[in-house]
Amino acid sequence: MARMTFEWLFPSASERRLLGGGKLRGPTPWVIAIMSFSIMIIAASGLALANTAALLTRAIEARYSLEVPNGGADLGGLVAALKSSPGVVSVDVVSQNEMRKTLARWLGPAAKNADLPVPALINFDTGPGADIALLQKRVKAIAPEVEISAHRESVAPLLRSLHLLQWLAFGLVVLLSGAAAAAVVLAARGALDTHRFTIEVMHGVGATDLQVTHLFQRRIAVDAFVGSVAGAAAATLVLLLLTTGATFAGELTGGATLGAGDLLILLAIPFALTILATWVGRTAVLAALRETL
Amino acid sequence: MDGAWQGAQGALRQRARGGRRGKLAAVAEFDSVGLRYGTGAEVLRDLDFRLGAGAFYFLTGPSGAGKTSLLKLLYLAQRPTRGRVRLFGEELSESPREALPPFRRRIGVVFQDFRLVRHLSAFDNVALPLRVAGASEQEIEGPVREMLAWVGLADRASARPPTLSGGEQQRVAIARAVINRPELLVADEPTGNVDAEMAKRLLHLFSALNRLGTTVIVATHDVGLISATPGAQLIRLENGSLVDPTGVLKNPPEDQWRG
C-alpha cells in the first residue's frame, strides 16, 4: 500500500524522460532554500524567545521583594517574620555592598558615599500555601513603611513584549510558508506551460490527470526537498555560529537555549516545507489540468 | 522495408485477434451534433452519421469545412456543443472528463503535423501509449521494436524527431497510433507532408490495419488516395454539414460493415 501511495516518488527511467531536462532547473529550489533558511532562523528565534519567556516566568512567578526604606533597622525582625510565615521557601537579604554596586551604575562613585541613604532589600520566594496578604500584615506590623512587590508585576511589560515577538515569529513563519507555496504554484504553472505539448500528447493517448500530475509532483518534491534541506543546513550553521561563536553572539542571544523538542521542531521544518510544496504543486497541476478536456 | 512490414503484420494480426473487444455494430454514432468554438458561429451543424465497426472511411471536403473539428470530436479532444456523440456504445458527450482516458486508449490518432514529443526518442514516442496504459518495460520492448520495424524504422529507434525526415516522423506517429491495437484509427491529412511513394505506403498500412478489424477514418484532399482504396466509404463535409442526400451515412446498411 505504501508503495502504491508513494509510487510516484520512484518513477522509471522512461517516466523521467517524459519531461526531459535534468533536476534543479529553474529558480524553485533556490527560492525554497531562501524561504527554508528564513523560516528556520525565525522559528529558532521564536522558540528561543518562548523559552526565555518561560524561564523568566518560572524564575519570577513566586519571587517577591521587600523594600525597607530606613536602611535595615528592622531587618532582623522582618527576616524572622518572613522565615516563620507559611509558604515562604527562601529568604535572601541583598547586602548593602550589592545595593551600592547596583546604584553605582546610575550614581557613579557617589553611590559609595556613606551619607547616601540606601534602602535594604529582602528577596523571598514562596511556595504552596503562601498568603501574601497575611505576610503584608505581618511585616507592616514590624515596619509600617515597608512594601512587598511581586517581581512578575515589574517584568510584565517585558513578558508581554516577548510573547508579542513570539507571535510575530509565528506569523512570519506562516507568511514565509505561504510565500514558498505561492512560488511553487507559479513554478508549477510555468512547468505546465513549458510541457503543455507533452501533456496534450499524453492526454491524447489516454493518460489520466493523475498520471500527468505524478510526473510534475515528483519534480516539485525533489526541488522542494533539495531547496529546503539546503536552506535548513545553512540556517543551522548560522544558528550554531550565533550560539557558540563570538562573544557578541552571547549578548545577542541573551543565553537563550533550545531544548530537544525545539530541535525536533526545527528539524521537521524542511520536511514540512517539502510536504507543503508537494501538496500545493500537485493541487495546482490538477486544477490546471481540469481546465482542459 | 516491405518485408519488414509484412513480417510485422503477422504479429499485429495476432495482437489484434487477442485485443478485439467483441463485435460492435457502430464504433461511433453522431446524433444531431453541433460544434462551435466560444461564441463564434457553428463550425459543425446537425451531424447525423454512424461509423461501422471495421469499415474504412475517407472524410473529404473543402478547407474550412470542419473536417478537423469532426475528427477532434471523434478522438475526444473536443466536446460537442449540442447533440450526442456515442463511441464504442457509450454516450460521451457529457461524460465527466475522468471517464474519457479509457476511451482515448481505444483510439489511435495520426496528425498532419505528427505531434511527436521532440525530446523523446522514436522508441519512447511509440511506447508512450503502452506506458500510459500501464505496460511494463518488458511488455513494451518487443512490440515497439516490432512496430518500428513494421514502419521501416528499426534502425532509427533512438533517433529524436528533429533528426528524422518528415516521412520518418509520420511513420513514427503512425506506429504510435497503432501500437495500442486501436479499435478506431483517426488520421488527419496523414499524407500532407509526405511524398507520393510514402503516401502509398501509408495507405497500404492503413488498409492492412483495417483488414485486421480496425475502423479507419482518414481526412484527406487527396483524390488519388481515395481512388486507390476500393471499398472505402466517403463522408463529405461542406460548410460544417454532412452531405448525405440518401441518408446512407445516418442509417448505413449492415452489409457494408465488416465488423
XYZ file of C-alpha atoms in Angstrom:
552
model
C 0.000 0.000 0.000
C 2.827 2.383 0.943
C 4.465 1.505 -2.352
C 1.203 2.305 -4.148
C 0.762 5.602 -2.347
C 4.320 6.791 -2.942
C 4.862 5.088 -6.291
C 5.178 8.488 -7.935
C 8.363 9.066 -5.947
C 10.061 6.188 -7.731
C 9.445 6.686 -11.442
C 11.006 4.509 -14.094
C 13.730 5.886 -16.360
C 11.165 6.269 -19.141
C 8.841 8.281 -16.905
C 11.749 10.572 -16.015
C 12.467 11.109 -19.695
C 8.915 12.296 -20.349
C 9.516 15.788 -19.015
C 13.065 15.926 -20.327
C 15.841 18.039 -18.809
C 17.693 17.469 -15.565
C 16.971 18.159 -11.940
C 17.099 21.517 -10.178
C 16.214 23.548 -13.195
C 14.821 26.978 -12.664
C 14.696 29.114 -9.557
C 12.323 26.966 -7.485
C 14.956 25.170 -5.358
C 16.706 28.481 -4.708
C 13.512 30.249 -3.693
C 12.593 27.384 -1.399
C 16.120 27.345 0.065
C 15.844 31.043 0.925
C 12.398 30.501 2.439
C 13.600 27.484 4.390
C 16.620 29.422 5.687
C 14.449 32.354 6.781
C 11.803 30.117 8.333
C 14.446 28.198 10.295
C 16.077 31.359 11.672
C 12.737 32.947 12.563
C 11.379 29.738 14.071
C 14.552 29.242 16.123
C 14.318 32.846 17.351
C 10.659 32.385 18.186
C 11.342 29.188 20.102
C 14.290 30.771 21.940
C 12.062 33.719 22.882
C 9.400 31.323 24.124
C 11.991 29.503 26.222
C 13.351 32.759 27.606
C 9.862 33.930 28.498
C 9.083 30.595 30.153
C 12.383 30.671 32.047
C 11.754 34.208 33.199
C 8.184 33.443 34.177
C 9.267 30.397 36.181
C 12.043 32.359 37.871
C 9.905 35.282 38.993
C 6.499 33.680 39.335
C 6.858 33.194 43.081
C 9.519 35.816 43.823
C 8.817 38.949 45.820
C 10.878 41.832 47.172
C 10.557 43.660 50.436
C 11.933 47.175 50.359
C 12.905 48.664 53.721
C 13.374 52.438 53.309
C 15.142 53.026 56.623
C 18.163 51.007 55.547
C 17.725 47.977 57.671
C 16.921 48.989 61.263
C 14.126 46.384 61.306
C 15.909 43.915 59.035
C 16.378 41.131 61.599
C 12.734 41.192 62.683
C 11.489 41.283 59.113
C 13.664 38.329 58.067
C 12.477 36.340 61.080
C 8.835 37.182 60.298
C 9.262 36.073 56.685
C 11.040 32.844 57.574
C 8.349 31.896 60.053
C 5.494 32.567 57.634
C 3.854 29.551 55.963
C 4.676 29.072 52.274
C 7.911 31.109 52.293
C 10.590 28.781 50.958
C 13.635 31.056 50.910
C 14.653 34.492 52.127
C 17.629 36.351 50.701
C 18.848 39.640 52.100
C 20.553 41.781 49.485
C 23.710 43.147 51.099
C 24.430 46.869 51.279
C 27.517 46.295 49.116
C 25.406 44.801 46.350
C 22.884 47.612 46.668
C 25.590 50.222 46.342
C 27.138 48.372 43.405
C 23.767 48.460 41.678
C 23.305 52.142 42.460
C 26.823 52.895 41.165
C 25.544 52.166 37.645
C 23.450 55.321 37.837
C 25.200 57.396 40.539
C 28.813 56.518 39.830
C 31.292 56.915 42.773
C 28.663 58.879 44.712
C 26.973 55.575 45.431
C 29.795 54.770 47.875
C 29.091 57.859 49.924
C 28.225 56.752 53.468
C 25.754 59.627 53.790
C 23.663 58.281 50.961
C 20.590 56.575 52.434
C 20.396 53.163 50.840
C 17.280 51.088 51.443
C 17.564 47.475 52.459
C 16.129 44.838 50.179
C 14.914 41.363 51.013
C 14.054 38.930 48.230
C 11.944 35.923 49.089
C 10.417 33.008 47.212
C 7.089 31.486 48.014
C 5.697 28.028 47.564
C 2.283 26.402 48.010
C 0.342 27.740 50.986
C 1.828 31.228 50.895
C -0.583 34.026 51.759
C 0.783 37.354 50.584
C -1.984 39.391 52.275
C -1.130 37.781 55.612
C 2.583 38.381 55.004
C 1.867 42.007 54.232
C 0.077 42.379 57.583
C 2.887 40.704 59.486
C 5.719 42.800 58.023
C 3.744 46.039 58.300
C 3.241 45.276 61.980
C 7.051 45.362 62.321
C 7.831 48.208 59.898
C 4.748 50.069 58.555
C 6.689 51.753 55.725
C 7.808 48.519 54.008
C 6.231 47.451 50.729
C 6.037 43.988 49.214
C 6.339 43.959 45.426
C 5.864 40.961 43.122
C 8.611 40.560 40.521
C 6.103 39.393 37.923
C 4.461 42.815 38.004
C 7.698 44.634 37.256
C 8.651 42.354 34.349
C 5.122 42.024 32.950
C 5.782 44.561 30.149
C 8.910 42.618 29.150
C 6.988 39.334 29.123
C 4.242 40.920 27.033
C 6.880 42.065 24.542
C 8.402 38.592 24.455
C 5.010 36.992 23.792
C 4.311 39.551 21.086
C 7.627 38.731 19.447
C 6.776 35.027 19.637
C 3.512 35.639 17.789
C 5.327 37.824 15.310
C 7.798 35.000 14.645
C 4.921 32.547 14.230
C 3.186 34.926 11.844
C 6.363 35.343 9.804
C 6.792 31.571 9.593
C 3.210 31.269 8.286
C 3.738 34.135 5.824
C 7.011 32.696 4.526
C 5.406 29.267 4.163
C 2.632 30.933 2.188
C 5.188 32.717 0.019
C 7.001 29.414 -0.586
C 3.681 27.803 -1.544
C 2.915 30.684 -3.924
C 6.352 30.304 -5.514
C 5.641 26.597 -6.031
C 2.267 27.383 -7.653
C 3.971 29.788 -10.068
C 6.699 27.247 -10.787
C 4.107 24.504 -11.368
C 2.151 26.711 -13.780
C 5.373 27.602 -15.569
C 6.282 23.932 -15.848
C 2.807 23.141 -17.196
C 3.193 25.834 -19.842
C 6.630 24.539 -20.785
C 5.358 20.992 -21.114
C 1.884 21.782 -22.470
C 2.561 19.927 -25.708
C 3.797 16.780 -23.947
C 0.733 16.895 -21.690
C -1.592 17.222 -24.679
C 0.059 14.240 -26.331
C -0.170 12.232 -23.108
C -3.852 13.090 -22.689
C -4.365 12.220 -26.328
C -3.062 8.691 -25.842
C -5.228 8.209 -22.762
C -3.161 9.423 -19.819
C -5.177 10.378 -16.765
C -4.695 13.659 -14.910
C -3.125 11.721 -12.072
C -0.526 10.142 -14.368
C 0.432 13.567 -15.692
C 0.374 15.109 -12.222
C 2.701 12.470 -10.799
C 5.421 13.497 -13.252
C 5.294 17.099 -12.023
C 4.659 16.174 -8.411
C 7.889 14.203 -8.187
C 9.918 17.016 -9.725
C 8.355 19.566 -7.365
C 9.000 17.270 -4.396
C 12.666 16.803 -5.360
C 13.190 20.542 -5.934
C 11.422 21.419 -2.680
C 13.331 18.816 -0.684
C 16.742 19.827 -2.004
C 15.954 23.528 -1.553
C 14.525 23.220 1.928
C 17.296 20.940 3.184
C 19.971 23.271 1.781
C 18.285 26.292 3.375
C 17.889 24.466 6.679
C 21.553 23.388 6.641
C 22.670 26.981 6.090
C 20.361 28.180 8.859
C 21.709 25.524 11.231
C 25.239 26.722 10.535
C 24.279 30.321 11.254
C 22.459 29.334 14.453
C 25.460 27.325 15.625
C 27.744 30.286 14.964
C 25.409 32.598 16.853
C 25.028 30.363 19.876
C 28.559 29.022 20.231
C 30.700 31.514 18.369
C 31.864 35.029 19.156
C 31.239 36.867 22.418
C 28.760 39.233 20.823
C 26.632 36.250 19.997
C 26.216 35.517 23.665
C 24.901 39.040 24.134
C 22.744 38.738 21.071
C 21.004 35.558 22.110
C 20.873 36.533 25.760
C 21.790 32.995 26.751
C 18.537 31.670 25.303
C 18.647 27.948 24.641
C 16.745 25.448 22.549
C 15.534 22.182 24.016
C 15.360 18.759 22.379
C 11.711 19.360 21.470
C 12.631 22.649 19.814
C 15.378 20.970 17.799
C 12.874 18.349 16.645
C 10.520 21.113 15.513
C 13.348 22.820 13.634
C 14.405 19.506 12.069
C 10.839 18.942 10.912
C 10.694 22.290 9.081
C 12.433 21.214 5.823
C 10.269 18.105 5.662
C 7.104 20.068 6.407
C 8.073 22.580 3.736
C 8.672 19.751 1.240
C 5.282 18.210 2.009
C 3.569 21.605 1.746
C 5.272 22.418 -1.568
C 4.459 18.981 -2.996
C 0.821 19.177 -1.956
C 0.424 22.724 -3.251
C 2.196 21.823 -6.515
C 0.039 18.742 -7.009
C -3.138 20.717 -6.332
C -2.070 23.482 -8.748
C -1.262 20.978 -11.516
C -4.514 19.059 -11.040
C -6.514 22.299 -11.041
C -4.803 23.469 -14.235
C -5.369 20.107 -15.944
C -9.071 20.198 -15.064
C -9.383 23.318 -17.201
C -8.547 21.193 -20.252
C -10.620 18.380 -21.738
C 11.086 -2.415 -45.948
C 8.060 -4.247 -47.399
C 9.393 -7.496 -45.991
C 9.599 -5.977 -42.565
C 6.068 -4.603 -42.926
C 4.685 -7.958 -43.976
C 6.559 -9.739 -41.225
C 5.196 -7.440 -38.587
C 1.688 -7.616 -39.991
C 1.516 -11.192 -38.814
C 2.402 -10.125 -35.296
C -0.062 -7.263 -35.425
C -2.788 -9.591 -36.692
C -2.085 -11.871 -33.749
C -2.218 -8.901 -31.353
C -5.395 -7.657 -32.972
C -7.070 -11.046 -32.583
C -6.201 -11.079 -28.911
C -7.177 -7.484 -28.452
C -10.615 -7.247 -30.063
C -13.254 -6.342 -27.550
C -16.165 -8.018 -29.229
C -18.228 -7.051 -32.253
C -19.836 -3.620 -32.248
C -22.474 -2.525 -34.702
C -21.161 1.028 -34.729
C -17.910 2.383 -33.387
C -19.188 5.959 -33.433
C -22.680 7.437 -33.601
C -23.340 11.148 -34.044
C -26.838 12.360 -33.340
C -27.712 15.996 -34.269
C -24.220 17.071 -33.309
C -23.214 20.711 -33.475
C -19.964 22.373 -32.521
C -18.963 25.975 -32.062
C -15.786 27.464 -30.619
C -16.512 30.074 -27.992
C -19.229 32.428 -29.137
C -18.453 32.035 -32.850
C -20.688 30.529 -35.481
C -21.227 26.767 -35.560
C -18.403 25.027 -37.397
C -20.331 21.747 -37.422
C -24.093 21.522 -37.788
C -26.608 18.724 -37.340
C -24.232 15.855 -37.938
C -26.033 12.518 -38.065
C -23.962 9.508 -39.009
C -22.620 6.188 -37.807
C -19.192 4.675 -38.324
C -19.463 0.945 -38.720
C -17.025 -1.298 -36.938
C -14.263 -2.480 -39.249
C -15.134 -0.050 -42.044
C -12.800 2.292 -43.907
C -13.853 5.908 -44.412
C -12.442 8.908 -46.166
C -13.526 12.279 -44.853
C -13.393 14.917 -47.551
C -14.480 18.453 -48.106
C -13.039 21.847 -48.891
C -10.692 23.599 -46.487
C -12.613 25.039 -43.555
C -15.484 22.579 -43.982
C -14.937 21.261 -40.452
C -13.035 18.014 -41.099
C -10.500 18.550 -38.333
C -13.247 19.619 -35.911
C -15.190 16.457 -36.675
C -12.084 14.350 -36.102
C -11.471 16.155 -32.791
C -14.931 15.070 -31.671
C -14.066 11.534 -32.695
C -10.807 11.354 -30.776
C -12.314 13.137 -27.761
C -10.253 16.301 -27.955
C -13.451 18.327 -28.142
C -16.980 18.059 -26.795
C -19.987 18.844 -28.989
C -21.875 21.987 -28.036
C -25.106 20.196 -28.858
C -26.260 16.751 -29.848
C -24.931 13.398 -28.750
C -21.738 11.511 -29.556
C -21.575 7.807 -28.755
C -18.267 5.987 -29.006
C -17.937 2.246 -28.564
C -21.569 2.158 -27.458
C -21.109 4.768 -24.705
C -22.640 8.223 -24.649
C -19.649 10.504 -24.066
C -20.950 13.995 -24.877
C -21.409 14.902 -21.240
C -19.303 12.268 -19.519
C -17.022 13.573 -16.797
C -13.518 14.118 -18.135
C -12.191 11.425 -15.777
C -14.198 8.895 -17.792
C -12.522 9.747 -21.108
C -8.954 8.314 -20.833
C -10.025 4.641 -21.163
C -11.865 5.526 -24.386
C -8.930 7.527 -25.727
C -6.780 4.427 -25.291
C -9.049 2.645 -27.784
C -8.444 5.313 -30.416
C -5.281 5.879 -32.453
C -4.704 9.303 -33.940
C -2.370 10.354 -36.751
C -1.907 14.097 -37.133
C -0.770 16.011 -40.165
C 1.891 17.697 -38.034
C 2.810 14.349 -36.392
C 2.665 15.716 -32.816
C 5.698 13.750 -31.666
C 7.363 14.672 -28.381
C 10.613 16.258 -29.526
C 12.772 15.289 -26.570
C 11.764 11.621 -26.675
C 13.333 9.073 -28.992
C 11.295 7.370 -31.718
C 11.150 4.324 -29.428
C 9.810 6.332 -26.482
C 7.272 8.125 -28.674
C 5.907 4.841 -29.976
C 5.977 3.302 -26.482
C 4.039 6.189 -24.909
C 0.510 4.731 -25.287
C 1.662 1.406 -23.831
C 3.349 3.104 -20.884
C 0.279 5.226 -20.258
C -1.774 2.033 -20.302
C 0.498 0.637 -17.588
C 2.514 -1.926 -19.555
C 5.851 -2.950 -18.063
C 9.135 -2.264 -19.853
C 9.415 -5.981 -20.670
C 5.975 -5.912 -22.263
C 6.850 -2.795 -24.225
C 10.259 -3.637 -25.650
C 9.217 -6.345 -28.151
C 6.064 -4.785 -29.589
C 7.661 -1.361 -30.011
C 10.706 -2.781 -31.811
C 8.331 -4.835 -33.935
C 6.207 -1.815 -34.758
C 9.237 0.303 -35.625
C 10.408 -2.490 -37.915
C 6.937 -2.588 -39.437
C 7.153 1.067 -40.408
C 10.735 0.601 -41.570
C 12.427 2.457 -38.753
C 14.062 -0.370 -36.836
C 17.449 1.299 -37.102
C 16.135 4.737 -36.057
C 14.688 3.713 -32.685
C 16.913 6.004 -30.669
C 16.643 8.996 -33.019
C 14.741 12.027 -31.829
C 12.041 13.583 -34.036
C 14.064 16.665 -35.063
C 16.664 14.372 -36.611
C 14.061 12.409 -38.607
C 12.719 13.339 -42.035
C 9.051 14.264 -42.476
C 8.215 10.806 -43.784
C 10.052 9.124 -40.938
C 8.273 11.283 -38.381
C 4.945 10.411 -39.954
C 5.754 6.714 -39.695
C 6.712 7.100 -36.040
C 3.385 8.878 -35.490
C 1.546 6.025 -37.194
C 3.409 3.437 -35.157
C 2.410 5.315 -32.015
C -1.198 5.481 -33.179
C -1.500 1.739 -33.783
C 0.769 0.274 -31.085
C -2.129 0.013 -28.645
C -4.329 -2.011 -31.031
C -6.867 0.801 -31.502
C -10.413 -0.053 -32.443
C -10.681 3.274 -34.218
C -7.879 4.925 -36.183
C -8.320 8.599 -36.973
C -5.924 10.236 -39.428
C -5.969 13.943 -40.256
C -4.337 14.637 -43.622
C -1.734 11.926 -42.976
C -0.218 12.262 -46.428
C 0.006 16.035 -46.388
C 3.691 16.072 -45.547
C 4.969 13.010 -47.359
C 5.828 12.221 -50.970
C 3.639 10.121 -53.257
C 5.553 6.920 -52.603
C 5.281 7.354 -48.844
C 1.579 8.236 -49.183
C 1.050 4.949 -50.992
C 2.840 3.065 -48.277
C 0.849 4.761 -45.536
C -2.375 3.850 -47.287
C -1.162 0.291 -47.582
C -0.532 0.340 -43.840
C -3.980 1.736 -43.038
C -5.602 -0.870 -45.271
C -3.643 -3.594 -43.515
C -4.865 -2.333 -40.161
C -8.408 -2.128 -41.456
C -8.243 -5.719 -42.633
C -7.317 -6.634 -39.068
C -10.555 -5.088 -37.851
C -9.679 -1.505 -37.041
C -12.182 1.109 -38.152
C -10.249 3.708 -40.104
C -11.257 7.256 -40.915
C -8.874 9.377 -42.960
C -9.424 13.069 -43.622
C -7.857 13.933 -46.953
C -7.980 16.119 -50.046
C -6.014 13.525 -51.975
C -8.329 12.088 -54.654
C -5.632 9.638 -55.681
C -5.603 8.194 -52.215
C -9.372 7.737 -52.233
C -9.444 6.113 -55.645
C -6.664 3.733 -54.615
C -8.783 2.306 -51.823
C -11.619 0.237 -53.217
C -14.416 -0.416 -50.762
C -13.759 2.687 -48.698
C -16.749 4.879 -47.944
C -16.839 8.580 -48.423
C -18.017 11.168 -45.912
C -18.227 14.642 -47.344
C -18.473 17.796 -45.293
C -19.454 21.174 -46.674
C -19.770 24.261 -44.506
C -19.943 22.149 -41.384
C -22.764 19.934 -42.633
C -22.693 16.407 -43.853
C -23.531 15.762 -47.493
C -25.730 12.707 -47.155
C -28.674 13.065 -49.513
C -29.650 9.385 -49.371
C -29.231 9.062 -45.602
C -26.792 6.196 -46.089
C -24.361 7.636 -43.530
C -27.109 8.003 -40.939
C -28.535 4.541 -41.474
C -25.901 2.508 -43.275
C -26.814 -0.975 -44.474
C -25.226 -3.522 -42.137
C -23.637 -5.447 -45.013
C -21.354 -2.503 -45.663
C -19.619 -3.163 -42.375
C -17.020 -5.765 -41.845
C -17.230 -5.737 -38.050
